[in-house]
Tab-separated table of C-alpha atoms and ligand atoms in Angstrom:
chain	number	residue	atom	x	y	z
A	1080	MET	CA	109.426	96.216	138.932
A	1081	LEU	CA	111.805	95.760	135.971
A	1082	ASP	CA	114.785	93.675	136.902
A	1083	PHE	CA	117.658	95.820	136.186
A	1084	ALA	CA	120.271	93.354	137.159
A	1085	HIS	CA	118.948	90.919	134.662
A	1086	THR	CA	119.468	92.883	131.902
A	1087	THR	CA	122.466	94.887	132.582
A	1088	LYS	CA	124.882	93.002	130.447
A	1089	GLU	CA	122.375	93.144	127.192
A	1090	HIS	CA	122.390	97.081	128.152
A	1091	ASP	CA	126.053	97.348	127.808
A	1092	GLU	CA	126.218	95.522	124.454
A	1093	THR	CA	123.514	97.989	123.304
A	1094	ARG	CA	125.084	100.900	124.792
A	1095	GLN	CA	128.608	100.204	122.994
A	1096	GLY	CA	126.465	99.665	119.679
A	1097	GLU	CA	124.917	103.234	120.426
A	1098	ALA	CA	128.326	104.965	121.031
A	1099	LEU	CA	129.520	103.596	117.929
A	1100	LEU	CA	126.525	104.707	116.157
A	1101	ILE	CA	126.544	107.966	117.316
A	1102	GLU	CA	130.551	108.468	116.616
A	1103	ASN	CA	129.776	107.548	113.133
A	1104	ASN	CA	126.822	109.973	113.024
A	1105	VAL	CA	128.614	112.929	114.499
A	1106	SER	CA	130.472	113.363	111.372
A	1107	LYS	CA	127.223	113.668	109.439
A	1108	GLY	CA	125.933	116.790	111.453
A	1109	ASN	CA	129.701	118.230	111.840
A	1110	GLY	CA	128.574	121.248	113.843
A	1111	ARG	CA	126.149	122.320	110.833
A	1112	LYS	CA	123.087	124.554	112.044
A	1113	LEU	CA	119.947	123.123	111.862
A	1114	TYR	CA	116.558	125.157	111.574
A	1115	ILE	CA	113.097	123.749	112.083
A	1116	GLU	CA	109.945	125.600	111.509
A	1117	SER	CA	106.438	123.784	112.519
A	1118	TYR	CA	102.855	124.189	111.011
A	1119	GLY	CA	99.647	122.555	112.221
A	1120	CYS	CA	98.783	120.644	115.020
A	1121	GLN	CA	100.662	120.437	118.714
A	1122	MET	CA	101.624	116.903	117.190
A	1123	ASN	CA	103.699	118.450	114.682
A	1124	PHE	CA	105.295	120.668	117.003
A	1125	SER	CA	105.932	117.514	119.176
A	1126	ASP	CA	107.748	115.827	116.401
A	1127	SER	CA	110.001	118.833	115.372
A	1128	GLU	CA	111.298	118.212	119.224
A	1129	ILE	CA	111.860	114.442	118.033
A	1130	VAL	CA	113.558	115.652	114.954
A	1131	ALA	CA	115.914	117.828	116.820
A	1132	SER	CA	116.695	115.352	119.140
A	1133	ILE	CA	117.975	112.967	116.292
A	1134	LEU	CA	120.070	115.492	114.727
A	1135	LEU	CA	121.803	116.938	117.773
A	1136	GLU	CA	122.679	113.346	118.231
A	1137	THR	CA	124.634	113.360	115.018
A	1138	GLY	CA	126.235	116.665	115.900
A	1139	PHE	CA	124.072	119.360	114.460
A	1140	GLU	CA	123.328	122.343	116.497
A	1141	THR	CA	119.872	124.352	116.258
A	1142	THR	CA	119.694	127.865	115.272
A	1143	LYS	CA	116.453	130.040	115.404
A	1144	ASN	CA	117.755	132.062	112.143
A	1145	TYR	CA	116.860	130.331	108.756
A	1146	GLN	CA	119.119	132.667	107.057
A	1147	GLU	CA	122.302	131.108	108.835
A	1148	ALA	CA	121.214	127.727	108.714
A	1149	ASP	CA	122.883	124.846	106.740
A	1150	VAL	CA	119.789	122.797	106.901
A	1151	VAL	CA	116.012	124.191	106.912
A	1152	PHE	CA	113.224	122.024	107.774
A	1153	ILE	CA	109.806	122.619	107.294
A	1154	ASN	CA	107.371	120.459	109.185
A	1155	THR	CA	103.948	120.409	107.234
A	1156	CYS	CA	100.465	120.390	107.892
A	1157	SER	CA	97.786	119.046	105.094
A	1158	ILE	CA	94.688	119.417	107.058
A	1159	ARG	CA	93.087	121.982	105.141
A	1160	GLU	CA	94.227	123.446	101.595
A	1161	ASN	CA	95.299	126.966	102.967
A	1162	ALA	CA	97.591	124.993	105.315
A	1163	GLU	CA	99.571	123.743	102.444
A	1164	GLN	CA	99.282	127.124	100.575
A	1165	ARG	CA	101.294	128.758	103.564
A	1166	VAL	CA	103.932	126.220	103.140
A	1167	ARG	CA	104.342	126.637	99.654
A	1168	ASN	CA	104.621	130.405	100.067
A	1169	ARG	CA	107.390	129.994	102.760
A	1170	LEU	CA	109.530	127.706	100.716
A	1171	LYS	CA	109.628	130.382	98.070
A	1172	GLU	CA	111.186	132.642	100.901
A	1173	PHE	CA	113.641	129.756	101.829
A	1174	GLU	CA	114.236	129.803	97.743
A	1175	PHE	CA	115.254	133.368	97.910
A	1176	ALA	CA	117.422	132.861	101.277
A	1177	LYS	CA	119.209	129.948	99.004
A	1178	LYS	CA	120.500	132.315	96.544
A	1179	SER	CA	122.695	133.734	98.951
A	1180	ASN	CA	123.804	130.404	100.627
A	1181	PRO	CA	123.925	127.636	97.749
A	1182	GLY	CA	124.709	124.801	100.101
A	1183	MET	CA	121.627	125.083	102.405
A	1184	ILE	CA	119.926	121.806	102.390
A	1185	VAL	CA	116.063	122.256	102.311
A	1186	GLY	CA	113.647	119.579	103.742
A	1187	VAL	CA	110.051	118.748	103.920
A	1188	LEU	CA	108.658	116.987	106.904
A	1189	GLY	CA	105.429	116.027	108.250
A	1190	CYS	CA	101.773	115.633	106.680
A	1191	MET	CA	102.521	117.208	103.210
A	1192	ALA	CA	105.892	115.249	102.690
A	1193	GLU	CA	103.785	112.156	103.271
A	1194	ARG	CA	100.660	113.140	101.220
A	1195	LEU	CA	102.906	114.336	98.101
A	1196	LYS	CA	105.599	112.196	98.520
A	1197	ALA	CA	108.513	112.011	95.724
A	1198	LYS	CA	106.120	114.453	93.568
A	1199	PHE	CA	107.146	117.446	96.118
A	1200	LEU	CA	110.668	116.986	94.556
A	1201	GLU	CA	109.285	117.545	91.043
A	1202	GLU	CA	106.994	120.468	92.256
A	1203	GLU	CA	109.568	122.485	94.152
A	1204	LYS	CA	112.845	122.297	92.664
A	1205	LEU	CA	114.321	123.847	95.711
A	1206	VAL	CA	113.519	120.767	98.116
A	1207	ASP	CA	116.134	118.668	98.619
A	1208	VAL	CA	114.881	115.803	101.288
A	1209	VAL	CA	111.135	114.816	101.719
A	1210	VAL	CA	110.568	112.898	105.099
A	1211	GLY	CA	106.994	111.673	106.193
A	1212	PRO	CA	106.290	111.546	109.957
A	1213	ASP	CA	107.265	108.055	110.558
A	1214	ALA	CA	110.937	108.026	108.661
A	1215	TYR	CA	112.619	110.801	111.021
A	1216	ARG	CA	114.976	108.133	112.378
A	1217	ASP	CA	116.323	108.015	108.940
A	1218	LEU	CA	117.183	111.494	108.724
A	1219	PRO	CA	120.783	111.352	109.304
A	1220	ASN	CA	121.187	109.144	106.519
A	1221	LEU	CA	118.912	111.264	104.217
A	1222	ILE	CA	121.235	114.289	104.731
A	1223	SER	CA	123.835	112.248	103.702
A	1224	GLN	CA	122.585	111.152	100.363
A	1225	VAL	CA	122.063	114.800	100.046
A	1226	ASP	CA	125.574	115.698	101.044
A	1227	ASP	CA	126.474	113.112	98.114
A	1228	GLY	CA	124.710	115.079	95.709
A	1229	ASN	CA	121.381	113.300	95.578
A	1230	ARG	CA	117.720	113.971	96.514
A	1231	SER	CA	116.285	111.976	99.236
A	1232	VAL	CA	112.942	110.465	100.125
A	1233	ASN	CA	111.460	108.376	102.812
A	1234	VAL	CA	107.798	108.458	103.307
A	1235	LEU	CA	107.311	104.566	104.553
A	1236	LEU	CA	104.438	104.579	107.442
A	1237	SER	CA	105.187	102.312	110.305
A	1238	ARG	CA	102.566	100.135	112.328
A	1239	GLU	CA	105.074	100.291	115.284
A	1240	GLU	CA	106.990	103.631	115.530
A	1241	THR	CA	106.436	105.680	118.473
A	1242	TYR	CA	109.810	107.111	119.011
A	1243	ALA	CA	109.324	105.783	122.613
A	1244	ASP	CA	112.856	105.904	123.437
A	1245	ILE	CA	113.902	109.368	122.282
A	1246	SER	CA	114.025	112.413	124.609
A	1247	PRO	CA	112.580	115.150	122.743
A	1248	VAL	CA	114.880	118.435	122.619
A	1249	ARG	CA	112.503	121.264	123.822
A	1250	LEU	CA	112.342	123.760	121.193
A	1251	ASN	CA	111.118	127.358	121.707
A	1252	SER	CA	110.216	126.200	125.323
A	1253	ASN	CA	109.143	128.284	128.206
A	1254	GLY	CA	110.650	125.590	130.630
A	1255	ILE	CA	107.359	125.206	132.304
A	1256	THR	CA	104.893	123.237	129.819
A	1257	ALA	CA	105.637	120.804	127.675
A	1258	PHE	CA	104.009	118.197	125.155
A	1259	ILE	CA	104.434	114.520	125.356
A	1260	SER	CA	103.467	112.566	122.354
A	1261	ILE	CA	101.313	109.297	123.559
A	1262	MET	CA	100.142	107.708	120.383
A	1263	ARG	CA	100.668	108.318	116.680
A	1264	GLY	CA	98.234	107.853	113.729
A	1265	CYS	CA	94.541	107.767	113.610
A	1266	ASP	CA	91.916	104.636	112.632
A	1267	ASN	CA	88.801	106.798	112.697
A	1268	MET	CA	88.448	107.591	108.959
A	1269	CYS	CA	86.508	110.992	109.462
A	1270	SER	CA	85.504	111.349	105.816
A	1271	PHE	CA	87.124	114.869	105.473
A	1272	CYS	CA	90.252	114.014	106.931
A	1273	VAL	CA	93.662	113.809	105.487
A	1274	VAL	CA	95.138	112.341	108.565
A	1275	PRO	CA	94.545	108.729	108.677
A	1276	PHE	CA	96.553	108.940	105.108
A	1277	THR	CA	99.427	111.147	106.363
A	1278	ARG	CA	100.151	109.763	109.765
A	1279	GLY	CA	99.197	106.132	109.333
A	1280	ARG	CA	97.324	103.406	111.651
A	1281	GLU	CA	96.940	104.137	115.344
A	1282	ARG	CA	99.636	102.781	117.675
A	1283	SER	CA	99.977	103.618	121.504
A	1284	ARG	CA	103.599	104.551	122.728
A	1285	ASP	CA	104.782	102.490	125.910
A	1286	ALA	CA	103.284	103.658	129.257
A	1287	ALA	CA	106.549	103.361	131.225
A	1288	SER	CA	108.443	105.483	128.469
A	1289	ILE	CA	105.689	108.273	128.940
A	1290	VAL	CA	105.392	108.089	132.559
A	1291	LYS	CA	109.508	108.583	132.687
A	1292	GLU	CA	109.191	111.529	130.222
A	1293	ALA	CA	106.943	112.961	132.891
A	1294	HIS	CA	109.301	112.391	135.709
A	1295	ASP	CA	112.404	113.690	133.555
A	1296	LEU	CA	110.288	116.987	132.847
A	1297	PHE	CA	109.324	117.707	136.378
A	1298	ASN	CA	112.909	116.906	137.751
A	1299	SER	CA	113.917	119.511	134.849
A	1300	GLY	CA	111.581	122.478	136.358
A	1301	TYR	CA	108.230	121.621	134.028
A	1302	ARG	CA	105.274	121.849	136.000
A	1303	GLU	CA	102.779	120.918	133.183
A	1304	VAL	CA	102.360	118.276	130.325
A	1305	THR	CA	100.158	117.705	127.773
A	1306	LEU	CA	99.400	114.124	126.487
A	1307	LEU	CA	99.071	114.182	123.000
A	1308	GLY	CA	97.128	111.995	120.487
A	1309	GLN	CA	94.901	112.193	117.525
A	1310	ASN	CA	92.484	110.184	119.530
A	1311	VAL	CA	93.713	109.666	123.283
A	1312	ASP	CA	90.812	108.051	124.374
A	1313	SER	CA	91.495	105.068	122.512
A	1314	TYR	CA	94.961	104.648	123.748
A	1315	LYS	CA	95.799	101.216	124.966
A	1316	TYR	CA	99.265	99.781	125.809
A	1317	THR	CA	100.390	96.167	127.140
A	1318	ALA	CA	104.104	95.682	127.757
A	1319	PRO	CA	105.389	92.837	126.429
A	1320	THR	CA	104.956	89.595	128.768
A	1321	ILE	CA	108.514	88.330	129.920
A	1322	GLU	CA	109.179	84.884	129.720
A	1323	GLY	CA	108.153	83.141	133.193
A	1324	GLN	CA	106.107	86.288	134.344
A	1325	GLU	CA	102.643	87.107	134.435
A	1326	ALA	CA	100.867	88.761	131.549
A	1327	SER	CA	101.197	92.605	131.627
A	1328	THR	CA	97.914	94.508	132.597
A	1329	PRO	CA	96.814	96.491	129.502
A	1330	VAL	CA	97.022	100.437	130.397
A	1331	ASN	CA	94.122	102.307	129.061
A	1332	PHE	CA	93.728	106.149	128.912
A	1333	ALA	CA	92.473	106.466	132.236
A	1334	ASN	CA	95.115	104.203	133.786
A	1335	LEU	CA	97.768	106.331	131.901
A	1336	LEU	CA	96.363	109.747	133.308
A	1337	ALA	CA	96.404	108.296	136.963
A	1338	LEU	CA	100.240	107.135	136.639
A	1339	VAL	CA	100.999	110.687	135.045
A	1340	ALA	CA	99.040	112.591	137.591
A	1341	GLU	CA	100.994	110.364	140.337
A	1342	VAL	CA	104.243	111.685	138.959
A	1343	ASN	CA	103.820	114.592	141.354
A	1344	PRO	CA	101.029	116.430	142.625
A	1345	LEU	CA	102.526	119.696	141.664
A	1346	LEU	CA	102.759	118.511	137.948
A	1347	ARG	CA	99.612	119.659	135.938
A	1348	VAL	CA	98.543	117.227	133.497
A	1349	ARG	CA	96.310	118.159	130.338
A	1350	PHE	CA	95.423	116.261	127.185
A	1351	SER	CA	94.313	116.424	123.705
A	1352	THR	CA	92.221	115.153	121.543
A	1353	SER	CA	89.365	113.330	122.985
A	1354	HIS	CA	86.883	111.745	120.674
A	1355	PRO	CA	83.045	111.625	121.726
A	1356	LYS	CA	82.686	108.073	120.529
A	1357	ASP	CA	85.618	106.894	122.873
A	1358	ILE	CA	85.607	109.270	125.803
A	1359	THR	CA	84.518	107.272	129.024
A	1360	ASP	CA	83.273	107.817	132.339
A	1361	GLU	CA	86.192	106.102	133.589
A	1362	VAL	CA	88.276	108.889	132.102
A	1363	LEU	CA	85.879	111.517	133.658
A	1364	HIS	CA	86.133	109.962	136.968
A	1365	THR	CA	89.788	109.775	136.732
A	1366	MET	CA	89.867	113.423	135.873
A	1367	ALA	CA	87.598	114.341	139.004
A	1368	SER	CA	89.747	112.383	141.328
A	1369	TYR	CA	92.912	114.080	140.862
A	1370	ASP	CA	93.359	117.855	141.639
A	1371	ASN	CA	96.426	117.880	139.363
A	1372	ILE	CA	94.573	116.886	136.161
A	1373	CYS	CA	93.265	119.958	134.759
A	1374	LYS	CA	89.509	120.356	134.331
A	1375	TYR	CA	89.422	120.876	130.710
A	1376	ILE	CA	88.576	118.954	127.692
A	1377	HIS	CA	88.924	119.581	123.994
A	1378	LEU	CA	85.933	117.461	122.330
A	1379	PRO	CA	85.532	118.020	118.595
A	1380	VAL	CA	82.165	118.078	117.553
A	1381	GLN	CA	82.367	118.928	113.970
A	1382	SER	CA	78.566	119.377	113.295
A	1383	GLY	CA	75.512	119.715	115.377
A	1384	ASN	CA	73.351	117.609	112.922
A	1385	SER	CA	73.100	113.580	112.891
A	1386	ARG	CA	72.816	113.458	109.396
A	1387	VAL	CA	75.800	115.719	108.452
A	1388	LEU	CA	77.901	113.510	111.224
A	1389	GLU	CA	76.867	110.342	109.512
A	1390	LEU	CA	78.257	111.515	106.260
A	1391	MET	CA	81.298	112.711	108.025
A	1392	ASN	CA	81.612	109.262	109.614
A	1393	ARG	CA	82.205	110.445	112.925
A	1394	THR	CA	80.251	107.259	114.477
A	1395	TYR	CA	78.149	109.316	116.943
A	1396	ASP	CA	75.033	111.474	116.541
A	1397	ARG	CA	73.445	114.502	118.072
A	1398	ASP	CA	72.244	112.577	121.213
A	1399	TRP	CA	75.325	110.629	121.892
A	1400	TYR	CA	77.431	114.143	121.786
A	1401	ILE	CA	74.785	115.973	124.340
A	1402	ASN	CA	74.984	112.431	126.332
A	1403	ARG	CA	78.888	112.976	127.052
A	1404	ILE	CA	78.245	116.529	127.370
A	1405	ASP	CA	76.059	116.228	130.108
A	1406	ALA	CA	78.259	113.374	131.553
A	1407	ILE	CA	81.146	115.638	131.641
A	1408	ASN	CA	79.138	118.237	133.545
A	1409	ARG	CA	77.447	115.897	136.085
A	1410	ILE	CA	80.865	114.305	136.654
A	1411	ILE	CA	83.295	117.282	136.458
A	1412	PRO	CA	81.206	120.326	137.470
A	1413	GLY	CA	82.624	123.386	135.933
A	1414	CYS	CA	84.985	121.534	133.592
A	1415	GLY	CA	86.160	123.746	130.639
A	1416	ILE	CA	85.086	122.316	127.154
A	1417	SER	CA	86.293	123.407	123.634
A	1418	THR	CA	85.498	121.983	120.558
A	1419	ASP	CA	86.345	122.062	116.821
A	1420	ILE	CA	83.415	122.744	113.868
A	1421	ILE	CA	83.367	122.480	110.414
A	1422	THR	CA	80.950	124.805	108.259
A	1423	GLY	CA	79.468	123.872	104.848
A	1424	PHE	CA	80.365	120.277	104.697
A	1425	CYS	CA	79.081	118.439	101.620
A	1426	THR	CA	75.176	118.982	101.245
A	1427	GLU	CA	74.662	120.695	104.467
A	1428	THR	CA	71.758	122.678	104.647
A	1429	GLU	CA	70.916	125.830	106.443
A	1430	GLU	CA	68.604	124.081	108.783
A	1431	GLU	CA	71.313	121.762	109.421
A	1432	HIS	CA	73.743	124.478	110.072
A	1433	GLN	CA	71.373	125.550	112.830
A	1434	ASP	CA	71.713	122.601	114.387
A	1435	THR	CA	75.653	123.218	115.036
A	1436	VAL	CA	74.461	126.511	116.118
A	1437	SER	CA	71.973	125.277	118.784
A	1438	MET	CA	74.747	122.956	119.866
A	1439	MET	CA	77.012	125.800	120.283
A	1440	ASP	CA	74.063	127.268	122.614
A	1441	TYR	CA	73.504	124.124	124.489
A	1442	VAL	CA	77.133	123.435	125.202
A	1443	LYS	CA	78.322	127.141	125.691
A	1444	TYR	CA	81.999	126.198	124.670
A	1445	ASP	CA	84.814	127.839	126.205
A	1446	TYR	CA	86.560	127.933	123.048
A	1447	ALA	CA	86.233	126.881	119.585
A	1448	PHE	CA	88.476	126.135	116.458
A	1449	MET	CA	86.056	126.724	113.567
A	1450	PHE	CA	86.790	125.940	110.065
A	1451	ALA	CA	85.276	126.249	106.286
A	1452	TYR	CA	85.319	122.781	104.797
A	1453	SER	CA	88.138	122.366	102.716
A	1454	GLU	CA	87.967	119.160	100.609
A	1455	ARG	CA	91.469	117.122	100.613
A	1456	PRO	CA	92.143	114.614	97.803
A	1457	GLY	CA	92.088	111.134	98.569
A	1458	THR	CA	89.724	111.588	101.601
A	1459	LEU	CA	86.473	109.708	101.652
A	1460	ALA	CA	84.837	112.768	101.437
A	1461	ALA	CA	86.346	113.649	98.249
A	1462	LYS	CA	85.498	110.286	96.597
A	1463	ARG	CA	81.894	110.089	97.773
A	1464	TYR	CA	80.571	113.583	97.629
A	1465	ALA	CA	80.531	116.541	95.782
A	1466	ASP	CA	81.922	119.677	97.771
A	1467	ASP	CA	78.851	121.480	96.655
A	1468	ILE	CA	78.251	124.045	99.315
A	1469	PRO	CA	79.518	127.630	97.687
A	1470	GLU	CA	82.472	129.111	99.215
A	1471	GLU	CA	80.340	132.313	100.362
A	1472	ILE	CA	77.817	130.079	102.013
A	1473	LYS	CA	80.604	128.346	103.739
A	1474	LYS	CA	81.969	131.607	104.755
A	1475	SER	CA	78.799	133.245	106.098
A	1476	ARG	CA	77.934	130.329	107.950
A	1477	LEU	CA	81.736	130.280	109.487
A	1478	THR	CA	81.243	133.925	110.447
A	1479	GLU	CA	77.933	133.300	112.101
A	1480	ILE	CA	79.587	130.730	114.433
A	1481	VAL	CA	82.542	132.571	115.153
A	1482	ALA	CA	80.691	135.661	116.302
A	1483	LYS	CA	78.331	133.328	118.340
A	1484	GLN	CA	81.579	131.500	120.126
A	1485	ARG	CA	83.074	135.143	120.609
A	1486	ALA	CA	80.020	135.852	122.873
A	1487	HIS	CA	79.971	132.462	124.527
A	1488	SER	CA	83.758	132.712	125.300
A	1489	PHE	CA	83.058	136.165	126.981
A	1490	GLU	CA	80.410	134.846	129.009
A	1491	ARG	CA	82.175	131.540	130.147
A	1492	LEU	CA	85.139	133.842	131.383
A	1493	GLN	CA	83.044	136.105	133.184
A	1494	GLN	CA	81.792	133.165	135.639
A	1495	PHE	CA	85.615	133.959	136.721
A	1496	VAL	CA	85.339	137.570	137.306
A	1497	GLY	CA	85.352	138.150	141.357
A	1498	LYS	CA	86.454	135.008	142.190
A	1499	ASN	CA	90.120	133.770	143.150
A	1500	GLN	CA	91.604	131.189	140.406
A	1501	ARG	CA	94.779	128.896	141.018
A	1502	VAL	CA	97.224	129.964	138.197
A	1503	LEU	CA	100.448	128.401	136.924
A	1504	ILE	CA	102.831	131.044	135.917
A	1505	GLU	CA	104.047	130.220	132.617
A	1506	GLY	CA	106.413	133.556	132.015
A	1507	PHE	CA	105.867	137.078	131.381
A	1508	SER	CA	102.822	138.043	128.923
A	1509	LYS	CA	103.399	138.861	125.491
A	1510	ARG	CA	102.979	142.499	125.400
A	1511	SER	CA	104.911	143.390	128.806
A	1512	ASP	CA	107.530	142.065	131.056
A	1513	LYS	CA	105.716	144.056	133.909
A	1514	ASP	CA	102.739	141.240	133.874
A	1515	PHE	CA	102.963	137.443	134.278
A	1516	ALA	CA	100.499	134.937	132.049
A	1517	GLY	CA	99.661	131.901	133.049
A	1518	ARG	CA	96.442	129.756	132.936
A	1519	ASN	CA	93.879	128.473	135.356
A	1520	ASP	CA	92.845	124.868	135.560
A	1521	GLN	CA	90.132	125.403	132.716
A	1522	ASN	CA	92.837	126.576	130.520
A	1523	ALA	CA	91.684	130.159	130.531
A	1524	MET	CA	94.789	132.466	129.985
A	1525	ALA	CA	95.061	135.083	132.860
A	1526	ILE	CA	97.174	138.080	132.786
A	1527	PHE	CA	98.173	139.704	136.249
A	1528	PRO	CA	101.334	142.311	137.431
A	1529	VAL	CA	104.560	140.666	138.037
A	1530	ASP	CA	105.158	140.286	141.989
A	1531	GLU	CA	108.835	139.872	142.912
A	1532	ARG	CA	108.026	137.073	145.208
A	1533	TYR	CA	107.159	134.439	142.481
A	1534	GLN	CA	108.735	133.301	139.308
A	1535	ALA	CA	107.746	130.914	136.431
A	1536	GLY	CA	106.658	127.801	137.614
A	1537	ASP	CA	105.156	128.898	140.555
A	1538	TYR	CA	101.255	128.341	141.535
A	1539	VAL	CA	99.850	131.510	142.457
A	1540	THR	CA	96.256	132.464	143.461
A	1541	VAL	CA	94.889	135.102	141.185
A	1542	MET	CA	91.952	137.428	142.016
A	1543	ILE	CA	90.188	137.807	138.701
A	1544	GLU	CA	89.004	141.525	138.639
A	1545	SER	CA	87.984	141.772	134.710
A	1546	CYS	CA	88.116	139.911	131.522
A	1547	THR	CA	88.073	140.492	127.609
A	1548	SER	CA	86.459	137.663	125.446
A	1549	ALA	CA	90.036	135.902	125.427
A	1550	THR	CA	91.698	136.892	128.684
A	1551	LEU	CA	91.457	136.819	132.561
A	1552	LEU	CA	92.764	140.027	134.080
A	1553	GLY	CA	93.500	140.122	137.878
A	1554	LYS	CA	96.226	140.513	140.665
A	1555	ILE	CA	98.037	138.004	142.889
A	1556	VAL	CA	96.552	137.877	146.116
A	1557	ASP	CA	98.055	135.799	149.191
B	192	5AD	N1	88.190	121.098	106.339
B	192	5AD	C1	87.854	121.503	106.996
B	192	5AD	N2	88.566	121.440	108.472
B	192	5AD	C2	88.662	120.113	108.885
B	192	5AD	N3	89.562	119.685	109.720
B	192	5AD	C3	89.996	118.269	109.624
B	192	5AD	N4	89.913	118.206	108.201
B	192	5AD	C4	89.048	119.278	107.732
B	192	5AD	C5	88.849	119.593	106.349
B	192	5AD	N5	88.896	118.842	105.193
B	192	5AD	C6	89.287	120.259	111.162
B	192	5AD	C7	88.565	119.107	112.100
B	192	5AD	C8	89.570	119.000	112.980
B	192	5AD	C9	90.677	119.691	113.055
B	192	5AD	C10	91.642	119.187	113.427
B	192	5AD	O1	90.625	120.302	111.500
B	192	5AD	O2	87.432	120.452	112.716
B	192	5AD	O3	88.889	118.439	114.192
B	193	SF4	FE1	91.057	113.462	111.571
B	193	SF4	FE2	88.711	112.084	112.655
B	193	SF4	FE3	91.513	111.187	113.190
B	193	SF4	FE4	90.667	113.599	113.947
B	193	SF4	S1	89.678	111.760	114.691
B	193	SF4	S2	92.575	113.152	113.158
B	193	SF4	S3	89.434	114.166	112.578
B	193	SF4	S4	90.051	110.907	111.009
């Protein structure tokens, strides 16, 4: 237990300090309108909520329309070249908007900002601010510099920053499902991946602040949280020891999952992303022992061939991955499994590609994110290996696995047809407000007619009558 009485005075002083800071900062926002658009992974979307929180504290308001914004931020992704190209195209549209709104400040946040740093300001004349993922606390100051007629950059990476004390402002939220960032950065150095360079070293967030965020979300009506990290299985946090007290016990990912699951049995817990080298049986047993930890694991395989996995520096081989899949199926029967796959990595032969295909047949993934290899400047693969697989071969291998995955997704969804599924209603379906949409435990999306007795945030039993390759269709049963 924390000793609150003991720390009250200290807290009062900090509060005053904060109040002063906020007063000074409020003039920076001055009711100006902020627009943020996010690309890439869930972590980026989660970061944008931290950015919004920091700027709302300083007197900004948010808007959903960039044409009426005073500050336009684009939170960017560098993972593949086409992700960066999409951002550049979007910046051109902002350039057009700036012509009729010359005072508009345009900022580039996230991985592309970190990768290109000040070079961005040379390349893209309309960009006023460049901010890396660990420098968001500096945003009010950077915006002030622009107000003073300068362009500003902060791309310092940190070994400590986790934004643990910042309550994210939920953007575009359905009010039911939310992300909680539990760690930042990545230490793995997969040879194809730019993330360790753009997001820096791995660090875990204070467990107590994570549990508090989950509590607060539950009390505000949220019913599902997704714990986010590049490699959640290596989460590890030890609270600083208070003088005169026993040393704190380290919290690993399995412990953290249990702590969050205990917030309330009605709060569903999901997480992403797991790493095949680090996912432990302890995590699997914890998942099995809590009804509210969803039975779904995203376990990127990248390739089904051991030689290619070695070149990718994934630090596991085909047998190890299969062993982890077998453990999941043994400890959590019926668990949903999804993956990431890259086709056409440096020197990949047709035979090695077929190992990926046979891995898909072995696991029968519920879902997969599939990509053609895209060389990223500065990565180990870019330095060590030639990007020697012709584009059309990368694409034809990709087409092959996409078709296979579509068949597997359909097959996996069919297992639910004729069965009752517990579904959390997330809101109306995208197509019609006559239907509700929500997911089952294994993350499959279900669509079913609205029943007036229920609303978003309720758990209902849905009888699944049919499915497409992406969606379950059914009706609520009592
Ligand atoms: N080329 C293609 N796909 C990539 N990914 C990461 N880097 C690259 C790259 N250079 C994919 C991996 C990863 C996912 C987030 O993006 O499959 O798991
Ligand atoms: Fe990139 Fe590998 Fe880290 Fe994932 S685990 S972010 S693929 S380096």
